[in-house]
Amino acid sequence: MKYESTNTIIKAIAVSIVIILLGGLSALSVQWINGIGISSIYKTITLPILSPPGWVFGPVWTILYIFIGIYIANLSYLKYDKIKLSVLTYFQLFLNLIWTTVFFGYSNYGLASLMIFVMDISVILILVNDHRKIKWILIPYLVWIIFASYLSISVYFLNK
């Protein structure tokens, strides 16, 4: 049992690092597309009330990516619905990683809003279908992406 626990911790660290690096590449893609970074673009967008300062996003996403990494490291322990939950998890992560490029790189706020809504639904489905306690690690992520949905949809309407 101790071996499984150590193996899961190592796997969670490795997966979290990969997700953080992919998130960083997603942010860099904006620079490649526009020649300017996300923080510069963020300052030019008309933002809704409750928009956090730009510096908040990096630390929050790092923590949330770690939570997602821990959840993914524990997918192998699923006894039921393994394929369904794995597909939902990786699908929403894929949307998460390309959302930055769609929103900031291409300024396609409508598509980005649709994508984040689908992410919301995907995470809710994960929480409903996974009967293990580890699913609760995704609650902060769900809360944040619901908040991000508000931001994304608001930016869409404020910047038409």
mmCIF file of C-alpha atoms in Angstrom:
data_model
loop_
_atom_site.group_PDB
_atom_site.id
_atom_site.type_symbol
_atom_site.label_atom_id
_atom_site.label_comp_id
_atom_site.label_asym_id
_atom_site.label_seq_id
_atom_site.Cartn_x
_atom_site.Cartn_y
_atom_site.Cartn_z
ATOM 1 C CA MET A 1 0.000 0.000 0.000
ATOM 2 C CA LYS A 2 2.862 2.393 0.765
ATOM 3 C CA TYR A 3 4.287 1.810 -2.736
ATOM 4 C CA GLU A 4 0.948 2.783 -4.356
ATOM 5 C CA SER A 5 0.792 5.942 -2.258
ATOM 6 C CA THR A 6 4.362 6.972 -3.167
ATOM 7 C CA ASN A 7 3.736 6.121 -6.812
ATOM 8 C CA THR A 8 0.569 8.255 -6.843
ATOM 9 C CA ILE A 9 2.382 11.214 -5.288
ATOM 10 C CA ILE A 10 5.168 11.018 -7.880
ATOM 11 C CA LYS A 11 2.591 10.665 -10.654
ATOM 12 C CA ALA A 12 0.605 13.658 -9.307
ATOM 13 C CA ILE A 13 3.736 15.818 -9.215
ATOM 14 C CA ALA A 14 4.729 14.790 -12.741
ATOM 15 C CA VAL A 15 1.251 15.317 -14.184
ATOM 16 C CA SER A 16 0.911 18.672 -12.411
ATOM 17 C CA ILE A 17 4.236 19.859 -13.820
ATOM 18 C CA VAL A 18 3.208 18.821 -17.341
ATOM 19 C CA ILE A 19 -0.145 20.632 -17.020
ATOM 20 C CA ILE A 20 1.544 23.777 -15.655
ATOM 21 C CA LEU A 21 4.021 23.708 -18.556
ATOM 22 C CA LEU A 22 1.198 23.240 -21.075
ATOM 23 C CA GLY A 23 -0.654 26.146 -19.478
ATOM 24 C CA GLY A 24 2.495 28.228 -19.838
ATOM 25 C CA LEU A 25 2.786 27.270 -23.514
ATOM 26 C CA SER A 26 -0.838 28.244 -23.991
ATOM 27 C CA ALA A 27 -0.063 31.678 -22.537
ATOM 28 C CA LEU A 28 3.054 31.974 -24.721
ATOM 29 C CA SER A 29 0.986 31.180 -27.808
ATOM 30 C CA VAL A 30 -0.770 34.512 -27.289
ATOM 31 C CA GLN A 31 2.588 36.275 -27.494
ATOM 32 C CA TRP A 32 3.423 34.355 -30.682
ATOM 33 C CA ILE A 33 0.081 35.232 -32.274
ATOM 34 C CA ASN A 34 -0.159 38.904 -31.234
ATOM 35 C CA GLY A 35 3.378 39.927 -30.438
ATOM 36 C CA ILE A 36 2.223 41.067 -26.980
ATOM 37 C CA GLY A 37 1.517 39.158 -23.799
ATOM 38 C CA ILE A 38 -1.704 38.404 -21.994
ATOM 39 C CA SER A 39 -1.136 41.073 -19.329
ATOM 40 C CA SER A 40 -0.926 43.783 -22.001
ATOM 41 C CA ILE A 41 -4.065 42.509 -23.727
ATOM 42 C CA TYR A 42 -5.914 42.214 -20.404
ATOM 43 C CA LYS A 43 -5.341 45.923 -19.788
ATOM 44 C CA THR A 44 -6.965 46.856 -23.118
ATOM 45 C CA ILE A 45 -10.178 44.831 -22.681
ATOM 46 C CA THR A 46 -13.293 46.400 -21.198
ATOM 47 C CA LEU A 47 -13.739 44.284 -18.066
ATOM 48 C CA PRO A 48 -16.819 43.617 -15.953
ATOM 49 C CA ILE A 49 -17.261 44.495 -12.313
ATOM 50 C CA LEU A 50 -15.516 41.926 -10.071
ATOM 51 C CA SER A 51 -12.642 41.443 -12.516
ATOM 52 C CA PRO A 52 -9.539 40.599 -10.512
ATOM 53 C CA PRO A 53 -6.203 42.278 -11.190
ATOM 54 C CA GLY A 54 -4.194 40.476 -13.839
ATOM 55 C CA TRP A 55 -1.535 39.210 -11.417
ATOM 56 C CA VAL A 56 -4.124 36.970 -9.691
ATOM 57 C CA PHE A 57 -4.490 34.565 -12.612
ATOM 58 C CA GLY A 58 -0.990 33.047 -12.595
ATOM 59 C CA PRO A 59 -0.988 31.881 -8.959
ATOM 60 C CA VAL A 60 -4.629 30.747 -9.094
ATOM 61 C CA TRP A 61 -4.119 28.692 -12.252
ATOM 62 C CA THR A 62 -0.928 27.158 -10.886
ATOM 63 C CA ILE A 63 -2.806 25.920 -7.810
ATOM 64 C CA LEU A 64 -5.757 24.707 -9.865
ATOM 65 C CA TYR A 65 -3.482 22.885 -12.312
ATOM 66 C CA ILE A 66 -1.900 21.105 -9.343
ATOM 67 C CA PHE A 67 -5.371 20.033 -8.174
ATOM 68 C CA ILE A 68 -6.185 18.770 -11.676
ATOM 69 C CA GLY A 69 -2.850 16.914 -11.740
ATOM 70 C CA ILE A 70 -3.671 15.212 -8.436
ATOM 71 C CA TYR A 71 -7.095 14.223 -9.760
ATOM 72 C CA ILE A 72 -5.624 12.858 -13.009
ATOM 73 C CA ALA A 73 -2.992 10.879 -11.068
ATOM 74 C CA ASN A 74 -5.862 9.150 -9.282
ATOM 75 C CA LEU A 75 -7.865 8.277 -12.410
ATOM 76 C CA SER A 76 -6.100 4.913 -12.612
ATOM 77 C CA TYR A 77 -7.791 3.875 -9.352
ATOM 78 C CA LEU A 78 -11.290 4.184 -10.785
ATOM 79 C CA LYS A 79 -13.306 0.995 -10.669
ATOM 80 C CA TYR A 80 -16.406 2.294 -12.491
ATOM 81 C CA ASP A 81 -16.872 4.746 -15.339
ATOM 82 C CA LYS A 82 -13.102 4.930 -15.909
ATOM 83 C CA ILE A 83 -13.352 5.657 -19.629
ATOM 84 C CA LYS A 84 -16.177 8.190 -19.261
ATOM 85 C CA LEU A 85 -14.437 10.093 -16.459
ATOM 86 C CA SER A 86 -11.076 9.989 -18.220
ATOM 87 C CA VAL A 87 -12.584 11.346 -21.437
ATOM 88 C CA LEU A 88 -14.407 14.114 -19.552
ATOM 89 C CA THR A 89 -11.276 15.012 -17.595
ATOM 90 C CA TYR A 90 -8.959 15.183 -20.587
ATOM 91 C CA PHE A 91 -11.579 16.872 -22.771
ATOM 92 C CA GLN A 92 -12.157 19.694 -20.298
ATOM 93 C CA LEU A 93 -8.388 20.035 -19.783
ATOM 94 C CA PHE A 94 -7.902 20.320 -23.554
ATOM 95 C CA LEU A 95 -10.556 23.054 -23.705
ATOM 96 C CA ASN A 96 -8.926 24.756 -20.731
ATOM 97 C CA LEU A 97 -5.528 24.825 -22.413
ATOM 98 C CA ILE A 98 -6.762 26.174 -25.746
ATOM 99 C CA TRP A 99 -9.188 28.654 -24.166
ATOM 100 C CA THR A 100 -6.357 31.119 -23.502
ATOM 101 C CA THR A 101 -5.351 31.120 -27.158
ATOM 102 C CA VAL A 102 -8.937 31.525 -28.356
ATOM 103 C CA PHE A 103 -9.760 34.299 -25.860
ATOM 104 C CA PHE A 104 -6.536 36.308 -25.771
ATOM 105 C CA GLY A 105 -4.775 35.201 -28.954
ATOM 106 C CA TYR A 106 -7.699 35.499 -31.342
ATOM 107 C CA SER A 107 -10.034 37.721 -29.254
ATOM 108 C CA ASN A 108 -12.851 35.306 -30.055
ATOM 109 C CA TYR A 109 -14.813 35.987 -26.886
ATOM 110 C CA GLY A 110 -17.963 34.230 -28.101
ATOM 111 C CA LEU A 111 -16.220 30.924 -28.854
ATOM 112 C CA ALA A 112 -14.189 31.211 -25.644
ATOM 113 C CA SER A 113 -17.413 31.712 -23.661
ATOM 114 C CA LEU A 114 -18.959 28.644 -25.266
ATOM 115 C CA MET A 115 -15.820 26.639 -24.517
ATOM 116 C CA ILE A 116 -15.764 27.615 -20.851
ATOM 117 C CA PHE A 117 -19.462 26.801 -20.514
ATOM 118 C CA VAL A 118 -18.712 23.311 -21.872
ATOM 119 C CA MET A 119 -15.843 23.079 -19.359
ATOM 120 C CA ASP A 120 -18.282 23.953 -16.557
ATOM 121 C CA ILE A 121 -20.658 21.195 -17.658
ATOM 122 C CA SER A 122 -17.800 18.698 -18.061
ATOM 123 C CA VAL A 123 -16.512 19.304 -14.530
ATOM 124 C CA ILE A 124 -20.036 19.052 -13.112
ATOM 125 C CA LEU A 125 -20.433 15.714 -14.913
ATOM 126 C CA ILE A 126 -17.127 14.530 -13.451
ATOM 127 C CA LEU A 127 -18.307 15.451 -9.957
ATOM 128 C CA VAL A 128 -21.664 13.726 -10.460
ATOM 129 C CA ASN A 129 -20.192 10.520 -11.916
ATOM 130 C CA ASP A 130 -17.100 10.041 -9.746
ATOM 131 C CA HIS A 131 -18.118 8.525 -6.424
ATOM 132 C CA ARG A 132 -14.687 8.801 -4.821
ATOM 133 C CA LYS A 133 -13.660 11.442 -2.285
ATOM 134 C CA ILE A 134 -10.820 12.648 -4.542
ATOM 135 C CA LYS A 135 -13.416 14.391 -6.735
ATOM 136 C CA TRP A 136 -13.781 17.138 -4.113
ATOM 137 C CA ILE A 137 -10.338 18.445 -5.073
ATOM 138 C CA LEU A 138 -12.033 19.753 -8.246
ATOM 139 C CA ILE A 139 -14.517 22.002 -6.375
ATOM 140 C CA PRO A 140 -12.162 25.044 -6.277
ATOM 141 C CA TYR A 141 -11.554 24.525 -9.992
ATOM 142 C CA LEU A 142 -15.285 24.413 -10.702
ATOM 143 C CA VAL A 143 -15.892 27.559 -8.656
ATOM 144 C CA TRP A 144 -13.096 29.355 -10.505
ATOM 145 C CA ILE A 145 -14.233 28.348 -13.996
ATOM 146 C CA ILE A 146 -17.811 29.359 -13.179
ATOM 147 C CA PHE A 147 -16.390 32.737 -12.157
ATOM 148 C CA ALA A 148 -14.274 32.726 -15.330
ATOM 149 C CA SER A 149 -17.471 32.022 -17.295
ATOM 150 C CA TYR A 150 -18.964 35.194 -15.854
ATOM 151 C CA LEU A 151 -15.816 37.104 -16.854
ATOM 152 C CA SER A 152 -15.687 35.592 -20.344
ATOM 153 C CA ILE A 153 -19.362 36.152 -21.136
ATOM 154 C CA SER A 154 -19.203 39.690 -19.720
ATOM 155 C CA VAL A 155 -16.143 40.513 -21.827
ATOM 156 C CA TYR A 156 -17.990 39.181 -24.871
ATOM 157 C CA PHE A 157 -20.901 41.589 -24.312
ATOM 158 C CA LEU A 158 -18.761 44.539 -23.186
ATOM 159 C CA ASN A 159 -16.378 44.329 -26.150
ATOM 160 C CA LYS A 160 -18.758 43.719 -29.073
#
